[in-house]
mmCIF file with all atom_site columns, C-alpha atoms in Angstrom:
data_model
loop_
_atom_site.group_PDB
_atom_site.id
_atom_site.type_symbol
_atom_site.label_atom_id
_atom_site.label_alt_id
_atom_site.label_comp_id
_atom_site.label_asym_id
_atom_site.label_entity_id
_atom_site.label_seq_id
_atom_site.pdbx_PDB_ins_code
_atom_site.Cartn_x
_atom_site.Cartn_y
_atom_site.Cartn_z
_atom_site.occupancy
_atom_site.B_iso_or_equiv
_atom_site.pdbx_formal_charge
_atom_site.auth_seq_id
_atom_site.auth_comp_id
_atom_site.auth_asym_id
_atom_site.auth_atom_id
_atom_site.pdbx_PDB_model_num
ATOM 1   C CA . MET A 1 1   ? 70.506  114.677 156.309 1.00 95.00 ? 1270 MET A CA 1
ATOM 2   C CA . TYR A 1 2   ? 67.634  117.400 156.478 1.00 97.00 ? 1271 TYR A CA 1
ATOM 3   C CA . TRP A 1 3   ? 66.606  119.480 153.268 1.00 98.00 ? 1272 TRP A CA 1
ATOM 4   C CA . THR A 1 4   ? 64.224  121.592 151.951 1.00 98.00 ? 1273 THR A CA 1
ATOM 5   C CA . SER A 1 5   ? 63.159  123.686 148.705 1.00 97.00 ? 1274 SER A CA 1
ATOM 6   C CA . VAL A 1 6   ? 63.514  127.233 148.014 1.00 97.00 ? 1275 VAL A CA 1
ATOM 7   C CA . ASP A 1 7   ? 62.173  129.793 145.590 1.00 96.00 ? 1276 ASP A CA 1
ATOM 8   C CA . SER A 1 8   ? 64.189  131.389 143.385 1.00 97.00 ? 1277 SER A CA 1
ATOM 9   C CA . PRO A 1 9   ? 64.615  133.187 140.149 1.00 95.00 ? 1278 PRO A CA 1
ATOM 10  C CA . LEU A 1 10  ? 66.098  130.263 138.703 1.00 95.00 ? 1279 LEU A CA 1
ATOM 11  C CA . GLY A 1 11  ? 63.265  127.948 139.646 1.00 95.00 ? 1280 GLY A CA 1
ATOM 12  C CA . PRO A 1 12  ? 63.251  125.851 142.786 1.00 97.00 ? 1281 PRO A CA 1
ATOM 13  C CA . LEU A 1 13  ? 66.588  125.139 144.751 1.00 98.00 ? 1282 LEU A CA 1
ATOM 14  C CA . LEU A 1 14  ? 67.049  121.550 146.843 1.00 98.00 ? 1283 LEU A CA 1
ATOM 15  C CA . LEU A 1 15  ? 69.389  122.651 149.622 1.00 98.00 ? 1284 LEU A CA 1
ATOM 16  C CA . THR A 1 16  ? 70.421  119.886 151.583 1.00 97.00 ? 1285 THR A CA 1
ATOM 17  C CA . ALA A 1 17  ? 72.175  120.561 155.138 1.00 97.00 ? 1286 ALA A CA 1
ATOM 18  C CA . GLY A 1 18  ? 73.853  117.742 158.081 1.00 95.00 ? 1287 GLY A CA 1
ATOM 19  C CA . PRO A 1 19  ? 73.107  117.137 161.454 1.00 92.00 ? 1288 PRO A CA 1
ATOM 20  C CA . ASP A 1 20  ? 74.668  120.315 161.989 1.00 93.00 ? 1289 ASP A CA 1
ATOM 21  C CA . GLY A 1 21  ? 72.981  122.378 160.479 1.00 93.00 ? 1290 GLY A CA 1
ATOM 22  C CA . ALA A 1 22  ? 75.617  123.105 157.857 1.00 97.00 ? 1291 ALA A CA 1
ATOM 23  C CA . LEU A 1 23  ? 74.457  123.457 153.862 1.00 97.00 ? 1292 LEU A CA 1
ATOM 24  C CA . THR A 1 24  ? 76.002  120.321 152.444 1.00 97.00 ? 1293 THR A CA 1
ATOM 25  C CA . SER A 1 25  ? 74.687  121.103 148.775 1.00 97.00 ? 1294 SER A CA 1
ATOM 26  C CA . LEU A 1 26  ? 72.324  123.219 146.844 1.00 97.00 ? 1295 LEU A CA 1
ATOM 27  C CA . SER A 1 27  ? 70.881  122.042 143.425 1.00 96.00 ? 1296 SER A CA 1
ATOM 28  C CA . VAL A 1 28  ? 68.801  123.767 140.672 1.00 95.00 ? 1297 VAL A CA 1
ATOM 29  C CA . PRO A 1 29  ? 66.367  122.033 138.324 1.00 92.00 ? 1298 PRO A CA 1
ATOM 30  C CA . GLY A 1 30  ? 68.122  119.882 135.717 1.00 90.00 ? 1299 GLY A CA 1
ATOM 31  C CA . GLN A 1 31  ? 71.343  120.375 137.149 1.00 92.00 ? 1300 GLN A CA 1
ATOM 32  C CA . LYS A 1 32  ? 74.297  117.835 135.937 1.00 89.00 ? 1301 LYS A CA 1
ATOM 33  C CA . GLY A 1 33  ? 75.081  115.731 139.298 1.00 87.00 ? 1302 GLY A CA 1
ATOM 34  C CA . GLY A 1 34  ? 72.342  117.894 141.128 1.00 89.00 ? 1303 GLY A CA 1
ATOM 35  C CA . ARG A 1 35  ? 71.085  116.036 144.531 1.00 93.00 ? 1304 ARG A CA 1
ATOM 36  C CA . THR A 1 36  ? 67.444  114.370 144.711 1.00 93.00 ? 1305 THR A CA 1
ATOM 37  C CA . VAL A 1 37  ? 65.937  113.975 147.827 1.00 95.00 ? 1306 VAL A CA 1
ATOM 38  C CA . ARG A 1 38  ? 66.238  110.419 149.364 1.00 95.00 ? 1307 ARG A CA 1
ATOM 39  C CA . PRO A 1 39  ? 63.457  108.830 151.151 1.00 96.00 ? 1308 PRO A CA 1
ATOM 40  C CA . GLU A 1 40  ? 65.858  108.489 154.647 1.00 96.00 ? 1309 GLU A CA 1
ATOM 41  C CA . TRP A 1 41  ? 65.838  112.541 154.364 1.00 97.00 ? 1310 TRP A CA 1
ATOM 42  C CA . ARG A 1 42  ? 64.406  114.516 156.915 1.00 97.00 ? 1311 ARG A CA 1
ATOM 43  C CA . HIS A 1 43  ? 62.297  117.616 155.199 1.00 97.00 ? 1312 HIS A CA 1
ATOM 44  C CA . ASP A 1 44  ? 62.683  120.491 157.948 1.00 96.00 ? 1313 ASP A CA 1
ATOM 45  C CA . PRO A 1 45  ? 62.951  124.626 156.555 1.00 95.00 ? 1314 PRO A CA 1
ATOM 46  C CA . GLY A 1 46  ? 64.388  124.842 160.006 1.00 94.00 ? 1315 GLY A CA 1
ATOM 47  C CA . PRO A 1 47  ? 67.892  124.646 159.599 1.00 95.00 ? 1316 PRO A CA 1
ATOM 48  C CA . PHE A 1 48  ? 67.961  126.780 156.020 1.00 97.00 ? 1317 PHE A CA 1
ATOM 49  C CA . ARG A 1 49  ? 66.736  130.042 157.428 1.00 96.00 ? 1318 ARG A CA 1
ATOM 50  C CA . ALA A 1 50  ? 69.462  131.819 157.198 1.00 97.00 ? 1319 ALA A CA 1
ATOM 51  C CA . ALA A 1 51  ? 70.745  130.310 153.612 1.00 97.00 ? 1320 ALA A CA 1
ATOM 52  C CA . ARG A 1 52  ? 67.137  131.419 152.428 1.00 97.00 ? 1321 ARG A CA 1
ATOM 53  C CA . GLU A 1 53  ? 66.942  134.714 153.585 1.00 97.00 ? 1322 GLU A CA 1
ATOM 54  C CA . GLN A 1 54  ? 70.753  135.172 152.078 1.00 98.00 ? 1323 GLN A CA 1
ATOM 55  C CA . LEU A 1 55  ? 69.256  133.842 149.008 1.00 98.00 ? 1324 LEU A CA 1
ATOM 56  C CA . ALA A 1 56  ? 66.350  136.238 148.297 1.00 98.00 ? 1325 ALA A CA 1
ATOM 57  C CA . ALA A 1 57  ? 68.849  138.972 149.402 1.00 98.00 ? 1326 ALA A CA 1
ATOM 58  C CA . TYR A 1 58  ? 71.308  137.843 146.795 1.00 98.00 ? 1327 TYR A CA 1
ATOM 59  C CA . PHE A 1 59  ? 68.730  137.535 144.052 1.00 98.00 ? 1328 PHE A CA 1
ATOM 60  C CA . ALA A 1 60  ? 67.450  140.849 145.163 1.00 97.00 ? 1329 ALA A CA 1
ATOM 61  C CA . GLY A 1 61  ? 70.754  142.485 144.521 1.00 96.00 ? 1330 GLY A CA 1
ATOM 62  C CA . ASP A 1 62  ? 71.172  143.180 148.337 1.00 97.00 ? 1331 ASP A CA 1
ATOM 63  C CA . LEU A 1 63  ? 73.769  140.487 148.941 1.00 97.00 ? 1332 LEU A CA 1
ATOM 64  C CA . GLU A 1 64  ? 77.239  140.162 147.913 1.00 97.00 ? 1333 GLU A CA 1
ATOM 65  C CA . GLU A 1 65  ? 78.918  137.621 149.743 1.00 96.00 ? 1334 GLU A CA 1
ATOM 66  C CA . PHE A 1 66  ? 77.246  134.389 151.525 1.00 97.00 ? 1335 PHE A CA 1
ATOM 67  C CA . ARG A 1 67  ? 77.946  133.746 155.035 1.00 97.00 ? 1336 ARG A CA 1
ATOM 68  C CA . LEU A 1 68  ? 76.711  130.749 155.354 1.00 97.00 ? 1337 LEU A CA 1
ATOM 69  C CA . ASP A 1 69  ? 78.309  127.351 157.086 1.00 96.00 ? 1338 ASP A CA 1
ATOM 70  C CA . LEU A 1 70  ? 79.198  125.291 154.292 1.00 96.00 ? 1339 LEU A CA 1
ATOM 71  C CA . ARG A 1 71  ? 80.052  121.340 154.379 1.00 95.00 ? 1340 ARG A CA 1
ATOM 72  C CA . ALA A 1 72  ? 80.977  120.035 151.003 1.00 91.00 ? 1341 ALA A CA 1
ATOM 73  C CA . GLU A 1 73  ? 83.092  116.960 150.927 1.00 90.00 ? 1342 GLU A CA 1
ATOM 74  C CA . GLY A 1 74  ? 85.528  116.357 148.472 1.00 93.00 ? 1343 GLY A CA 1
ATOM 75  C CA . THR A 1 75  ? 88.892  115.048 148.016 1.00 95.00 ? 1344 THR A CA 1
ATOM 76  C CA . ALA A 1 76  ? 91.793  117.639 148.732 1.00 95.00 ? 1345 ALA A CA 1
ATOM 77  C CA . PHE A 1 77  ? 92.199  118.393 145.131 1.00 96.00 ? 1346 PHE A CA 1
ATOM 78  C CA . ARG A 1 78  ? 88.593  119.514 144.893 1.00 96.00 ? 1347 ARG A CA 1
ATOM 79  C CA . GLU A 1 79  ? 88.684  120.724 148.094 1.00 96.00 ? 1348 GLU A CA 1
ATOM 80  C CA . ARG A 1 80  ? 91.551  123.490 146.997 1.00 96.00 ? 1349 ARG A CA 1
ATOM 81  C CA . VAL A 1 81  ? 89.752  124.158 144.048 1.00 97.00 ? 1350 VAL A CA 1
ATOM 82  C CA . TRP A 1 82  ? 86.654  124.914 145.913 1.00 97.00 ? 1351 TRP A CA 1
ATOM 83  C CA . ALA A 1 83  ? 88.173  127.331 148.505 1.00 96.00 ? 1352 ALA A CA 1
ATOM 84  C CA . ALA A 1 84  ? 89.853  128.984 145.142 1.00 97.00 ? 1353 ALA A CA 1
ATOM 85  C CA . LEU A 1 85  ? 86.531  129.530 143.819 1.00 96.00 ? 1354 LEU A CA 1
ATOM 86  C CA . ASP A 1 86  ? 85.267  131.098 147.208 1.00 96.00 ? 1355 ASP A CA 1
ATOM 87  C CA . ALA A 1 87  ? 87.458  133.819 146.593 1.00 96.00 ? 1356 ALA A CA 1
ATOM 88  C CA . VAL A 1 88  ? 86.649  134.880 143.408 1.00 97.00 ? 1357 VAL A CA 1
ATOM 89  C CA . PRO A 1 89  ? 84.700  138.197 144.490 1.00 97.00 ? 1358 PRO A CA 1
ATOM 90  C CA . TYR A 1 90  ? 81.183  139.098 143.755 1.00 97.00 ? 1359 TYR A CA 1
ATOM 91  C CA . GLY A 1 91  ? 80.640  140.913 139.932 1.00 96.00 ? 1360 GLY A CA 1
ATOM 92  C CA . THR A 1 92  ? 84.096  139.583 138.853 1.00 96.00 ? 1361 THR A CA 1
ATOM 93  C CA . THR A 1 93  ? 85.016  136.742 136.839 1.00 96.00 ? 1362 THR A CA 1
ATOM 94  C CA . THR A 1 94  ? 88.005  134.569 136.688 1.00 95.00 ? 1363 THR A CA 1
ATOM 95  C CA . THR A 1 95  ? 89.188  131.871 134.519 1.00 95.00 ? 1364 THR A CA 1
ATOM 96  C CA . TYR A 1 96  ? 90.292  127.741 134.826 1.00 94.00 ? 1365 TYR A CA 1
ATOM 97  C CA . GLY A 1 97  ? 94.024  128.544 134.743 1.00 93.00 ? 1366 GLY A CA 1
ATOM 98  C CA . GLU A 1 98  ? 93.607  131.110 137.191 1.00 95.00 ? 1367 GLU A CA 1
ATOM 99  C CA . ILE A 1 99  ? 91.629  129.159 139.752 1.00 96.00 ? 1368 ILE A CA 1
ATOM 100 C CA . ALA A 1 100 ? 94.247  126.336 138.885 1.00 95.00 ? 1369 ALA A CA 1
ATOM 101 C CA . ALA A 1 101 ? 97.017  128.501 140.166 1.00 95.00 ? 1370 ALA A CA 1
ATOM 102 C CA . ARG A 1 102 ? 95.194  129.746 143.237 1.00 95.00 ? 1371 ARG A CA 1
ATOM 103 C CA . ALA A 1 103 ? 94.933  126.115 144.065 1.00 95.00 ? 1372 ALA A CA 1
ATOM 104 C CA . GLY A 1 104 ? 98.430  125.135 143.461 1.00 94.00 ? 1373 GLY A CA 1
ATOM 105 C CA . ALA A 1 105 ? 97.465  122.990 140.583 1.00 92.00 ? 1374 ALA A CA 1
ATOM 106 C CA . SER A 1 106 ? 100.183 123.408 137.119 1.00 88.00 ? 1375 SER A CA 1
ATOM 107 C CA . ARG A 1 107 ? 98.554  124.849 134.092 1.00 81.00 ? 1376 ARG A CA 1
ATOM 108 C CA . ALA A 1 108 ? 98.551  120.992 132.675 1.00 84.00 ? 1377 ALA A CA 1
ATOM 109 C CA . ALA A 1 109 ? 95.628  120.326 135.698 1.00 90.00 ? 1378 ALA A CA 1
ATOM 110 C CA . VAL A 1 110 ? 93.218  122.820 133.832 1.00 91.00 ? 1379 VAL A CA 1
ATOM 111 C CA . ARG A 1 111 ? 90.718  119.768 132.825 1.00 91.00 ? 1380 ARG A CA 1
ATOM 112 C CA . ALA A 1 112 ? 91.138  118.655 136.315 1.00 94.00 ? 1381 ALA A CA 1
ATOM 113 C CA . VAL A 1 113 ? 90.195  121.894 137.772 1.00 95.00 ? 1382 VAL A CA 1
ATOM 114 C CA . GLY A 1 114 ? 87.202  122.287 135.432 1.00 94.00 ? 1383 GLY A CA 1
ATOM 115 C CA . GLY A 1 115 ? 86.367  118.619 136.734 1.00 94.00 ? 1384 GLY A CA 1
ATOM 116 C CA . ALA A 1 116 ? 86.333  119.602 140.216 1.00 96.00 ? 1385 ALA A CA 1
ATOM 117 C CA . ILE A 1 117 ? 84.170  123.109 139.512 1.00 96.00 ? 1386 ILE A CA 1
ATOM 118 C CA . GLY A 1 118 ? 81.846  121.006 137.754 1.00 94.00 ? 1387 GLY A CA 1
ATOM 119 C CA . ALA A 1 119 ? 81.515  118.689 140.788 1.00 94.00 ? 1388 ALA A CA 1
ATOM 120 C CA . ASN A 1 120 ? 80.873  121.570 143.183 1.00 95.00 ? 1389 ASN A CA 1
ATOM 121 C CA . PRO A 1 121 ? 77.727  120.552 144.921 1.00 96.00 ? 1390 PRO A CA 1
ATOM 122 C CA . LEU A 1 122 ? 77.030  124.136 146.035 1.00 97.00 ? 1391 LEU A CA 1
ATOM 123 C CA . LEU A 1 123 ? 75.920  126.447 143.177 1.00 97.00 ? 1392 LEU A CA 1
ATOM 124 C CA . ILE A 1 124 ? 75.701  129.728 143.736 1.00 97.00 ? 1393 ILE A CA 1
ATOM 125 C CA . VAL A 1 125 ? 77.065  129.924 147.173 1.00 97.00 ? 1394 VAL A CA 1
ATOM 126 C CA . ARG A 1 126 ? 80.394  128.642 145.794 1.00 97.00 ? 1395 ARG A CA 1
ATOM 127 C CA . PRO A 1 127 ? 80.501  130.829 143.011 1.00 97.00 ? 1396 PRO A CA 1
ATOM 128 C CA . CYS A 1 128 ? 81.527  128.469 140.139 1.00 96.00 ? 1397 CYS A CA 1
ATOM 129 C CA . HIS A 1 129 ? 78.898  130.708 137.734 1.00 97.00 ? 1398 HIS A CA 1
ATOM 130 C CA . ARG A 1 130 ? 82.223  133.084 137.860 1.00 97.00 ? 1399 ARG A CA 1
ATOM 131 C CA . VAL A 1 131 ? 84.522  130.797 136.014 1.00 96.00 ? 1400 VAL A CA 1
ATOM 132 C CA . ILE A 1 132 ? 84.861  131.467 132.275 1.00 95.00 ? 1401 ILE A CA 1
ATOM 133 C CA . GLY A 1 133 ? 87.257  130.347 129.236 1.00 92.00 ? 1402 GLY A CA 1
ATOM 134 C CA . ALA A 1 134 ? 90.352  131.888 128.966 1.00 91.00 ? 1403 ALA A CA 1
ATOM 135 C CA . ASP A 1 135 ? 89.238  133.909 125.588 1.00 91.00 ? 1404 ASP A CA 1
ATOM 136 C CA . GLY A 1 136 ? 85.997  135.126 127.828 1.00 90.00 ? 1405 GLY A CA 1
ATOM 137 C CA . SER A 1 137 ? 83.806  132.590 126.441 1.00 91.00 ? 1406 SER A CA 1
ATOM 138 C CA . LEU A 1 138 ? 81.127  131.012 129.045 1.00 90.00 ? 1407 LEU A CA 1
ATOM 139 C CA . THR A 1 139 ? 82.088  127.544 129.193 1.00 88.00 ? 1408 THR A CA 1
ATOM 140 C CA . GLY A 1 140 ? 79.686  124.569 130.589 1.00 85.00 ? 1409 GLY A CA 1
ATOM 141 C CA . TYR A 1 141 ? 77.990  125.237 133.884 1.00 93.00 ? 1410 TYR A CA 1
ATOM 142 C CA . ALA A 1 142 ? 76.195  122.094 135.704 1.00 93.00 ? 1411 ALA A CA 1
ATOM 143 C CA . GLY A 1 143 ? 73.288  124.434 135.983 1.00 94.00 ? 1412 GLY A CA 1
ATOM 144 C CA . GLY A 1 144 ? 73.181  125.086 132.719 1.00 94.00 ? 1413 GLY A CA 1
ATOM 145 C CA . LEU A 1 145 ? 74.558  128.370 130.706 1.00 94.00 ? 1414 LEU A CA 1
ATOM 146 C CA . GLU A 1 146 ? 71.512  130.165 130.735 1.00 94.00 ? 1415 GLU A CA 1
ATOM 147 C CA . ARG A 1 147 ? 71.327  130.152 134.363 1.00 96.00 ? 1416 ARG A CA 1
ATOM 148 C CA . LYS A 1 148 ? 75.242  130.982 134.580 1.00 96.00 ? 1417 LYS A CA 1
ATOM 149 C CA . VAL A 1 149 ? 74.204  134.282 131.812 1.00 95.00 ? 1418 VAL A CA 1
ATOM 150 C CA . ARG A 1 150 ? 71.349  134.992 134.596 1.00 95.00 ? 1419 ARG A CA 1
ATOM 151 C CA . LEU A 1 151 ? 73.436  134.764 137.799 1.00 97.00 ? 1420 LEU A CA 1
ATOM 152 C CA . LEU A 1 152 ? 76.448  136.964 135.688 1.00 96.00 ? 1421 LEU A CA 1
ATOM 153 C CA . THR A 1 153 ? 74.309  139.237 134.784 1.00 95.00 ? 1422 THR A CA 1
ATOM 154 C CA . LEU A 1 154 ? 72.688  139.967 138.295 1.00 96.00 ? 1423 LEU A CA 1
ATOM 155 C CA . GLU A 1 155 ? 76.235  140.561 139.728 1.00 97.00 ? 1424 GLU A CA 1
ATOM 156 C CA . GLY A 1 156 ? 76.707  143.363 136.963 1.00 95.00 ? 1425 GLY A CA 1
ATOM 157 C CA . VAL A 1 157 ? 79.476  141.135 135.066 1.00 91.00 ? 1426 VAL A CA 1
ATOM 158 C CA . ARG A 1 158 ? 79.250  141.603 130.757 1.00 67.00 ? 1427 ARG A CA 1
ATOM 159 C CA . GLY A 1 159 ? 80.807  139.085 128.808 1.00 50.00 ? 1428 GLY A CA 1
ATOM 160 C CA . GLY A 1 160 ? 81.448  138.581 125.152 1.00 39.00 ? 1429 GLY A CA 1
ATOM 161 C CA . ALA A 1 161 ? 79.619  135.056 124.420 1.00 42.00 ? 1430 ALA A CA 1
ATOM 162 C CA . ALA A 1 162 ? 76.354  133.223 125.272 1.00 41.00 ? 1431 ALA A CA 1
ATOM 163 C CA . GLY A 1 163 ? 74.294  136.218 125.053 1.00 38.00 ? 1432 GLY A CA 1
ATOM 164 C CA . VAL A 1 164 ? 76.052  138.489 127.454 1.00 39.00 ? 1433 VAL A CA 1
ATOM 165 C CA . PRO A 1 165 ? 76.244  141.397 125.919 1.00 36.00 ? 1434 PRO A CA 1
ATOM 166 C CA . GLY A 1 166 ? 79.376  144.346 125.459 1.00 35.00 ? 1435 GLY A CA 1
ATOM 167 C CA . GLY A 1 167 ? 82.416  142.105 124.821 1.00 33.00 ? 1436 GLY A CA 1
ATOM 168 C CA . ALA A 1 168 ? 85.123  141.301 127.118 1.00 38.00 ? 1437 ALA A CA 1
ATOM 169 C CA . ALA A 1 169 ? 84.637  139.669 130.962 1.00 41.00 ? 1438 ALA A CA 1
ATOM 170 C CA . ARG A 1 170 ? 84.469  143.036 133.109 1.00 40.00 ? 1439 ARG A CA 1
ATOM 171 C CA . PRO A 1 171 ? 82.851  144.428 135.535 1.00 37.00 ? 1440 PRO A CA 1
ATOM 172 C CA . ALA A 1 172 ? 79.904  146.521 134.360 1.00 35.00 ? 1441 ALA A CA 1
ATOM 173 C CA . GLY A 1 173 ? 78.419  148.392 138.094 1.00 36.00 ? 1442 GLY A CA 1
ATOM 174 C CA . PRO A 1 174 ? 75.665  147.279 139.585 1.00 38.00 ? 1443 PRO A CA 1
ATOM 175 C CA . ALA A 1 175 ? 72.321  145.285 138.227 1.00 38.00 ? 1444 ALA A CA 1
ATOM 176 C CA . ALA A 1 176 ? 69.145  145.037 138.389 1.00 38.00 ? 1445 ALA A CA 1
ATOM 177 C CA . PRO A 1 177 ? 67.469  141.878 140.328 1.00 42.00 ? 1446 PRO A CA 1
ATOM 178 C CA . LEU A 1 178 ? 66.565  139.460 138.627 1.00 40.00 ? 1447 LEU A CA 1
ATOM 179 C CA . PRO A 1 179 ? 63.000  138.665 137.423 1.00 41.00 ? 1448 PRO A CA 1
ATOM 180 C CA . ALA A 1 180 ? 61.011  136.190 138.904 1.00 42.00 ? 1449 ALA A CA 1
ATOM 181 C CA . THR A 1 181 ? 61.205  133.574 136.360 1.00 39.00 ? 1450 THR A CA 1
ATOM 182 C CA . LEU A 1 182 ? 63.227  132.309 133.392 1.00 36.00 ? 1451 LEU A CA 1
ATOM 183 C CA . PRO A 1 183 ? 62.985  133.854 129.694 1.00 36.00 ? 1452 PRO A CA 1
#
């Protein structure tokens, strides 16, 4: 396993990749369930060049879709949920119920869908920050709600909860790049 750290407006990002160079995780500081460097991992920024460049472009407001080789392992159910996340476009939000439907799960499976979303090992590049409550509220985010707000603001989404101005969640046009540090 390879790893590197990338500076970002959300704090240092920990990236891991397998021997084939596919990105296996992206964690933020203090993330619930986030990864930590293990002694047997090899620090090597080489496999992460494309990820570093695309993350920089995303945070500058110049990239809307990541084109990276991703390899996260999970149950068949989690992988269906993660594929549904991958289909949520930049600058939009969706609900847990909509993700459940896209993943072929019943409405009753919304809690299980929430668990699968919470277990997403690829924050930011797999856009779990775009999932909100059915009432438009910003719900949990493994990286912290303040980071979720920042990512949605970057993407021009405005919602009616947790400090995101503007009423119901909806696209709101281009957003300014994020400042270099969290408030």
